[in-house]
Structures are given as C-alpha cells and as structure tokens.
Amino acid sequence: MTENTQQQTAPTTELPTTYAPAEVEGKLYERWVERGYFEADAKSEKPPYTIVIPPPNVTGALHLGHAFQVTLMDALTRRKRMQGFETLWLPGMDHAGIATQNKVEQQLAEEGKSRHDLSRDQFVERVWQWKDEYGGRILGQLRRLGAGLDWSRERFTMDEGLSKAVQKIFKDLYEDELIYRAERIINWCPRCLTAISDIEVEYQDDAGELVSMTYGEGEDTIVVATTRAETMLGDTAVAVHPDDERYKHLVGKQIKLPLTDRTIPVVADTHVDPEFGTGAVKVTPAHDPNDFEIGRRHDLPSLTVMDEHGVITVHGPFLGLDRFEARSAIVGALKEQGRIVAEKRPYMHSVGHCSRCKTTVEPRLSMQWWVKVGPLAQAAGDAVRDGSVEIHPKELSKRYFDWVDNMHDWCISRQLWWGHRIPIWYGPEGQVVCVGPDEEPPGTEAEGWTQDPDVLDTWFSSGLWPFSTLGWPEKTPDLAKFYSTDVLLTGHDIIFFWVARMMMFGLYAMDGEVPFKTVALTGLVRDEFGKKMSKSNPNAVDPLDWMDAYGSDAVRFTLAKGANPGADVPIGEDWVQASRNFANKIWNATRFAMMNGATIEGPLPDASEMSATDRWILSRLNETVAQVDAYYEDFQFAKLSESLYHFAWDEVFAWYVELSKTTFFAGGEGAKVSGRVLGEVLDVMLRLLHPIVPFVTDTLWTTLTGGESLVIADWPEDSGFRDKAAEQEIELVQRVVTEVRRFRKEQGLQDAQKVPARLTLDGTPLVAHEAAIRQILRLQPEGEGFSATASLPIAGATVALDLSGTIDVAAERKRLAKDLAAAEKEKAQAEAKLGNEAFLAKAPDNVVDKIKGRLAKADEDIARIQNQLASLPQA
C-alpha cells in the first residue's frame, strides 16, 4: 500500500507507558527544522506546490483563528510533501502600519512624549527597534503549533526586497494612469489621524439622537432630520426629490441656514428618498460621501468645518469644541431659536468605528492617493468567471463578485510615519515625479524638492505577497518555480481586504497569470455556543494555554474536526480534551499492538493466508485512504478528520485489535500474519493522520518502522484491495457483539462480569469467530447445570445466556413492567392528540412533528422492553 523509501533501522517497542506532549513536541519540531524537511528547492524536478501564509501582523499573538487556518495549511502542505511535490509554504509578517505605529506611540506616551517630539527618521528607527525586540513573537508560536514553514524564506513587508516590489508596482500603476491624486471624501480616524479604507471601518449600532429642525423662514421653511447636527455648519444645500410635489415651489430658491449668516439653495436630486423622513435632506459635501456626490452633481461648494482631531474650526460660539460637544451645543442653540421640531433619544443607528482603535470614524474631504480599480477589478472578476481561479466553497463566489463588481476606487495613502513612503516627489516649480526602485530622487530639499509625507495602506504591500515574496520584480528561480501559488486558504472575512487586492495586483504585475489557482475560504472560530470570541468577552481563549494543557496535536485535531468549508467553527475545551484522549488512544493502542506482534518486517502476506478479520481491516483501510484523499481535494477537513477518527478508534482499536487478541494469544502462523497486517494498518493509519496530528504520529511511526520521519515519508495510496465478503462477515460479528453488549447493559451486568453462554453459530460465517466473540463479551463456555435463561436470536445465530446467578429475575421483571406501562401511556397520549382533528387544525407544524416523534419513540421503547421481558427466564 505504501513503499517506504526512507532508510530504516530496526524498529523498537521502547515507548513510554504514557504520551507526554510537552516532552516530545518542542524537541521534535526543532529536529524537523534542523534537518531541513520544510525547505523547498527551486532546482528540484518535482512538481511544485505552493502556499503563502496570510502574513500575521508583526504586533500579533497567536489566537484561535490563526491556529485554525495554520493547522489546515499545514495539513495541506504536509500531505503534498508526502505525495512527492516540491512543497513551499512561505512564512512572513505584515508591518501593520496603524497597529504598529500605535504600539510605539503608546510606548512614547509612557515616557511622556509623542512622535512629534522625534523627527520622522527617529520615530521610524524607534519602530524598527520595537519590531526587533517585541515583534514577531507569533512566529515562535507558529512553531509551537507545528507549522511546517520554510523558515529559510521568511519575509517581512518592509524588508528590502518587498520595498523594492512596492516601489516598482506603484510606478507601473502611476505611469499607466491607474494611480492618481484627488480630493475626495474618505474615512478619517481622529485618534489615529489617518485615512482608513472602507473595509477597515467596523459598523455597530450606537445609541445616538435623531433631531428634526427647520431651515429657512416663513413660507420657505423646510424640515430636515440628522444624527450629526454638528455638520450643519458645513451645509451648502438642502436636497429634495425632483418629483416631490411638496417642495417643487422651493427648488432653486435660497433659504437661510440657521446659526450662520449664510443662505443655501434647495436642489432637486434623485438620490433623495421622498418616503424617508420629511423627504428633505441637508447636504454637507465635505463631511458625507453621499452629500459629496450630490455636491459634485450640483456644483456645490465643500466647506470643511472640522480639523483632523474632530474639532470645530468655524463659527464663533462653537469654534474649538470637540465634535460631540458641538453636537449638544448646536442642538441647544437651535432650541433657543425654536427650530427643533422633534428629538428622538436614544436613536439606534449604524455608526462606523476605526477597526484599530474603535474611535468613531469621521467622513472627511481630503486630498489622497487613489488606485483606479475599474480595469483591475474587472480582471479579478473575470479570472474567477472563466475558471482560472476557483473559489471554494462555490456559494461564496457571490460575495466575491458583489465586491469586485462594485468596487470603488481605493484610497491608498495613510497619514502615518510607519510604512512604505509614497514614492512621489514634488518640485519647486510644481513638478510631480514618481521614483522607482534603484532610481535617485530628482533633487534635494535644499533645491526645493520634497517627498510626499504619506505612506501606503498596509494592504497595498500585502496585496503583492504571492509574488513579491518570491523575488518579483526580479525573475528569480523561486518565482519561476513556485508562482502561481496553488491554494490561498484564508477566512471569508478578508475576501475584500486581501483576496481581491492580491487578485488585482497579481494579474496586473504577472502578465495575467493568477496569484493562486484555488481560494479555499474558511469560517471564523467561535466558542462552543456559537458566539464570536473577543478579547473583551470572557469567552476568549489563548490557544497556547490549551497546547500547554493538552498538547498541540489535540488543539489541531479539534480545529480540523470542525472545519467545514466556509462555515464558522465552534470550539470548546471539552472538545480539546476529547482530542487529547484520541491522541492518548493512538499512543496506547499502537504501543500495545507493537508489544503484541505488530510489525512491518517482510512483505504483506497473500490474502489467501489471511483471516476474514485481516482481510476486513485491509479492505476498510483502503476505503479510508480513498475517502481521505477525496476529502482533501474538496477541502473537507471536518469529514476527513471524522473518517480518520472513526477508522482509528472504532475499526482498528475497538474492533480489529479486540477481534485479533485470541489470534495473537494463540501464537503460531496466524499470529504472524495478523501481526504483519496490523503493522501495515498502523503504518498507513499513522501516515494518514500525520498532516493533522504530526507529533504523536511521527513519534509512533519512527518507532514502529525505524524510518527517519513521517514528514518525508510517502503518502499512502489506495491499492484497490477490497473484500466485501469479509466486510459483511465482520459486520455480522459486530452485530452479534453489539446486541449482546446492549442486552448485558440493560440487565445491569458489569463489562467484566463473566456469563455462561451457548453460541449456536452453525451455518453462519460466525463459526470462525466464536473464540473472539466469547473473549470480547466475557462469555464462558456452558458447563454442568447450564440453564438458558435468555436467548437472543441474532444474524442467523443464537446466543443463549445463563443469567440465573447474575440478576434478580423477579425484580427485573417488575422494573421492566413499570417501564412498559409508562411507554404505553406515552403512546396512548400521543395517539389521542394526533387523532384529535380540532387539535391538529390549531397546532403549529413543529408541535405536531414533536408529538409524532414522541409516538415513534414510545413504539421503539415498547418493542425494546417487550424483547427484554421475553428474553428473561420464566418466574
């Protein structure tokens, strides 16, 4: 089934009695890295398989979302490596402009300073010092998780090579007139003092106020409503719908703007919804994106009334007030004039907040740099439509198209000091020069030349990640071998942030070659109740704590077992404990098997030499290999994990090992055959499990086989061996064992309690398994005085049990009679309700379904109890 091409030493069974992850994982990971298992070779003739990691922020620490995606990427790359691909999983970090600058500004604040106490160069140097001292701890945490990344190729979005790539693509886009500078409405964070993109704004329902007020005088009075009264100081019009008869007499007129000495026009615009509110809206082009567009259509002036801190900059009595202070003051002043006609408090409405610092975002007119996304987004959409890139699961393609097909131009400039400085220089005569990599600035400051002070949006550089990390714009061997990448595995929540950016830039920079062939989208990790995990909530979990307590394999298996494509992943500590128990089961059962003859020495015996039990487990093994391969190709991590769990725990350990114990204990040729079969099963099973649970499997496999490491072992292939007859035969054995176990439990017998039994197996395939059945079920041979007090007909055989010395028959009959009466009463009540036409006419469908379920359950209980009573000896 697999050909072990590694150098082997004699296998040994010297395994500790218990598995201690803390004593194994760290040392084993370092051995993998030192031996270069994760390093890719661009000169290799093997087919390439490439994944780039979504670069975590340099400020970041491992959270369950990281652990989740890293586990899945690691599983994909480990399997492909075992399948013979030249596998590159490239690591790195994002410089995270706003987040990192905030960290250093907080550090300065603790010293009583701000960044403005330093020069720009001094501040940037301070950030680099912070990065060297505190940044990147997440990379060490990824090692702890077992991530098989090629650390020799680690990249950083501000390193020299990636900086060169940023300059190159900026200049190319600029010269192709796809980057431009313009004054537009942007999202402004008064705390971070920078523009932020639409997708960096988090919306939440806040309790504000809706104020309705009058503009104009006498017959020219009109009522408008707003949640942002402070912006009225910048109003330059009132807009109504052109078909609204109520206001036709006002369109084109000038009306007085309260609290100011200005008049403003009433304009007609189809953007206004006449059914919403009063059908009239105030227009503030400098402080609202919709108003800005109305202003452009009607050639309205744009008046900025707030500075970058959100402080009012106009009109005496409100000058210098914070925006929220001004809101209250302006409403108060309007009340004094009798212009407030209605107030609604609290008024719940959606308000944008900075995703970094949670400050309320302020729409603001500002001169910024923009990417003209039209042609780029068109190409990004077409690549998915024509099949060049597959989005998985397919139903999430709609979300992707909704974004790329309706994308607005992208504001890429940020008013920060940490990041890629925009490579534009302004000359003393109004010249504007874009400087590419390896080019000198056109002049010095002394000559009147200055560089644009802004830096680029972090997503600009991370959008180049799939090719810049491979050496672009140089034509490197890595780029030739490993681009385009095979899979981008990431959360569906950053389709807009990152996936679309990489698609646009990859197609543009790489002459139409897609950055990845498949986008595999995952859901978000949630707590066991389905609630979003948050640092501000008590449900937040540090995965390192779980790794300390239960081992990295347990955390990985739990995450993989919950990973259905595109769906959110609930996770609780109980589930991690269960996965720890699974790892322990693998350890203990493999250790037991090796101590009792499991071996990989010599060829696998011919099927004719094997027992039905041996042929059954090999048939199931090959079916599992085929299942797991199919699930991997479809990114069905939950299903493949469940398949492996069921095969290992249920079929190998709970059935095959138990059914084979009598063979092993008997010794002889049969034991040798089964020992070789069990060795084969363990060998393949550990290979299949390795990508998900790498530590425990590698430790066991190297001990079993003497091979160097599972990391570089061959992935198992389905040999095609199937034996349906053996599978049916063992299914009969399982049915007998399961039915007798159920009966024993119902009679209150302990698992270890031995019971005399007569097995009538003549004429069935069960004859060959009598010893195993007796061993598993603790059934003693019938002796003198045997009395068949219970008889169970199962699968064409009969199991007769002598319970005379094990249970109080009279008491058991009394208990079962009571249970039977309760079940019959339940059935009668359910039938009465379902037979009542008046009840059925009024009852909701879910109530009727529930009663039908109760009736079905009552029928099952009655049949079960009657069978139990029939099997008891007569009093």
mmCIF file of C-alpha atoms in Angstrom, residues 140-253:
data_model
loop_
_atom_site.group_PDB
_atom_site.id
_atom_site.type_symbol
_atom_site.label_atom_id
_atom_site.label_comp_id
_atom_site.label_asym_id
_atom_site.label_seq_id
_atom_site.Cartn_x
_atom_site.Cartn_y
_atom_site.Cartn_z
ATOM 1 C CA GLY A 140 7.613 31.337 17.511
ATOM 2 C CA GLN A 141 4.062 30.428 18.428
ATOM 3 C CA LEU A 142 3.503 29.009 14.935
ATOM 4 C CA ARG A 143 6.490 26.725 15.511
ATOM 5 C CA ARG A 144 4.892 25.632 18.754
ATOM 6 C CA LEU A 145 1.787 24.651 16.788
ATOM 7 C CA GLY A 146 3.910 22.532 14.449
ATOM 8 C CA ALA A 147 3.670 24.688 11.318
ATOM 9 C CA GLY A 148 5.961 23.225 8.651
ATOM 10 C CA LEU A 149 7.028 26.559 7.180
ATOM 11 C CA ASP A 150 10.176 27.139 5.155
ATOM 12 C CA TRP A 151 11.889 29.446 7.632
ATOM 13 C CA SER A 152 14.820 29.994 5.257
ATOM 14 C CA ARG A 153 12.480 32.115 3.130
ATOM 15 C CA GLU A 154 10.862 34.223 5.867
ATOM 16 C CA ARG A 155 9.762 37.638 4.564
ATOM 17 C CA PHE A 156 8.564 40.936 6.018
ATOM 18 C CA THR A 157 6.503 43.506 4.111
ATOM 19 C CA MET A 158 9.057 46.211 4.919
ATOM 20 C CA ASP A 159 12.164 44.216 4.041
ATOM 21 C CA GLU A 160 14.405 45.440 1.236
ATOM 22 C CA GLY A 161 13.063 43.111 -1.442
ATOM 23 C CA LEU A 162 9.398 43.748 -0.744
ATOM 24 C CA SER A 163 10.019 47.504 -0.516
ATOM 25 C CA LYS A 164 11.516 47.341 -3.997
ATOM 26 C CA ALA A 165 8.431 45.494 -5.232
ATOM 27 C CA VAL A 166 6.146 48.145 -3.735
ATOM 28 C CA GLN A 167 8.034 50.962 -5.478
ATOM 29 C CA LYS A 168 8.015 49.079 -8.771
ATOM 30 C CA ILE A 169 4.280 48.385 -8.871
ATOM 31 C CA PHE A 170 3.435 51.907 -7.664
ATOM 32 C CA LYS A 171 5.420 53.411 -10.525
ATOM 33 C CA ASP A 172 3.951 50.998 -13.070
ATOM 34 C CA LEU A 173 0.398 51.779 -11.954
ATOM 35 C CA TYR A 174 1.155 55.506 -11.842
ATOM 36 C CA GLU A 175 2.551 55.535 -15.363
ATOM 37 C CA ASP A 176 -0.456 53.525 -16.569
ATOM 38 C CA GLU A 177 -2.674 56.204 -15.006
ATOM 39 C CA LEU A 178 -4.123 53.689 -12.558
ATOM 40 C CA ILE A 179 -2.868 55.682 -9.553
ATOM 41 C CA TYR A 180 -3.921 59.320 -9.157
ATOM 42 C CA ARG A 181 -4.235 62.025 -6.511
ATOM 43 C CA ALA A 182 -7.594 63.683 -5.827
ATOM 44 C CA GLU A 183 -9.687 65.370 -3.164
ATOM 45 C CA ARG A 184 -12.451 63.012 -2.111
ATOM 46 C CA ILE A 185 -14.446 62.018 0.954
ATOM 47 C CA ILE A 186 -12.538 59.450 2.984
ATOM 48 C CA ASN A 187 -12.978 57.691 6.316
ATOM 49 C CA TRP A 188 -10.890 59.592 8.846
ATOM 50 C CA CYS A 189 -9.884 58.376 12.286
ATOM 51 C CA PRO A 190 -9.465 61.356 14.628
ATOM 52 C CA ARG A 191 -7.480 59.148 17.011
ATOM 53 C CA CYS A 192 -5.068 57.506 14.554
ATOM 54 C CA LEU A 193 -5.010 60.754 12.496
ATOM 55 C CA THR A 194 -5.119 58.943 9.195
ATOM 56 C CA ALA A 195 -7.414 57.934 6.398
ATOM 57 C CA ILE A 196 -8.664 54.368 6.563
ATOM 58 C CA SER A 197 -10.318 52.324 3.835
ATOM 59 C CA ASP A 198 -13.979 51.338 3.786
ATOM 60 C CA ILE A 199 -13.113 47.791 4.794
ATOM 61 C CA GLU A 200 -11.202 49.000 7.844
ATOM 62 C CA VAL A 201 -14.381 50.551 9.226
ATOM 63 C CA GLU A 202 -16.407 48.416 11.631
ATOM 64 C CA TYR A 203 -20.086 49.260 11.877
ATOM 65 C CA GLN A 204 -22.107 48.798 15.036
ATOM 66 C CA ASP A 205 -25.439 50.046 16.331
ATOM 67 C CA ASP A 206 -24.907 53.024 18.631
ATOM 68 C CA ALA A 207 -27.435 54.920 20.711
ATOM 69 C CA GLY A 208 -27.461 58.421 19.250
ATOM 70 C CA GLU A 209 -30.121 61.051 18.639
ATOM 71 C CA LEU A 210 -32.236 61.964 15.648
ATOM 72 C CA VAL A 211 -33.008 65.673 15.574
ATOM 73 C CA SER A 212 -35.533 67.283 13.221
ATOM 74 C CA MET A 213 -35.095 71.026 12.675
ATOM 75 C CA THR A 214 -36.328 73.822 10.451
ATOM 76 C CA TYR A 215 -34.266 75.646 7.841
ATOM 77 C CA GLY A 216 -35.450 78.828 6.138
ATOM 78 C CA GLU A 217 -38.120 81.364 7.155
ATOM 79 C CA GLY A 218 -41.905 81.724 6.706
ATOM 80 C CA GLU A 219 -43.238 80.022 3.598
ATOM 81 C CA ASP A 220 -39.721 78.945 2.729
ATOM 82 C CA THR A 221 -39.383 76.794 5.843
ATOM 83 C CA ILE A 222 -38.321 73.185 5.360
ATOM 84 C CA VAL A 223 -37.730 70.435 7.944
ATOM 85 C CA VAL A 224 -34.631 68.245 7.806
ATOM 86 C CA ALA A 225 -33.506 65.498 10.195
ATOM 87 C CA THR A 226 -29.977 64.456 11.154
ATOM 88 C CA THR A 227 -27.995 62.370 13.621
ATOM 89 C CA ARG A 228 -24.987 64.665 13.172
ATOM 90 C CA ALA A 229 -26.206 68.163 13.979
ATOM 91 C CA GLU A 230 -22.622 69.448 14.257
ATOM 92 C CA THR A 231 -22.119 69.096 10.494
ATOM 93 C CA MET A 232 -24.903 71.611 9.704
ATOM 94 C CA LEU A 233 -22.277 74.325 9.954
ATOM 95 C CA GLY A 234 -20.891 72.954 6.678
ATOM 96 C CA ASP A 235 -24.228 72.549 4.868
ATOM 97 C CA THR A 236 -24.259 74.058 1.387
ATOM 98 C CA ALA A 237 -27.729 72.930 0.238
ATOM 99 C CA VAL A 238 -30.951 71.123 1.096
ATOM 100 C CA ALA A 239 -31.892 68.369 -1.356
ATOM 101 C CA VAL A 240 -35.355 67.031 -2.267
ATOM 102 C CA HIS A 241 -36.536 64.561 -4.887
ATOM 103 C CA PRO A 242 -37.406 66.253 -8.216
ATOM 104 C CA ASP A 243 -40.837 64.582 -8.278
ATOM 105 C CA ASP A 244 -41.798 65.532 -4.723
ATOM 106 C CA GLU A 245 -44.765 67.938 -5.117
ATOM 107 C CA ARG A 246 -44.368 69.209 -1.544
ATOM 108 C CA TYR A 247 -41.160 71.042 -2.322
ATOM 109 C CA LYS A 248 -41.391 71.985 -6.001
ATOM 110 C CA HIS A 249 -42.017 75.617 -5.062
ATOM 111 C CA LEU A 250 -38.723 75.675 -3.135
ATOM 112 C CA VAL A 251 -36.399 74.089 -5.709
ATOM 113 C CA GLY A 252 -33.937 76.712 -6.889
ATOM 114 C CA LYS A 253 -34.628 79.092 -4.003
#
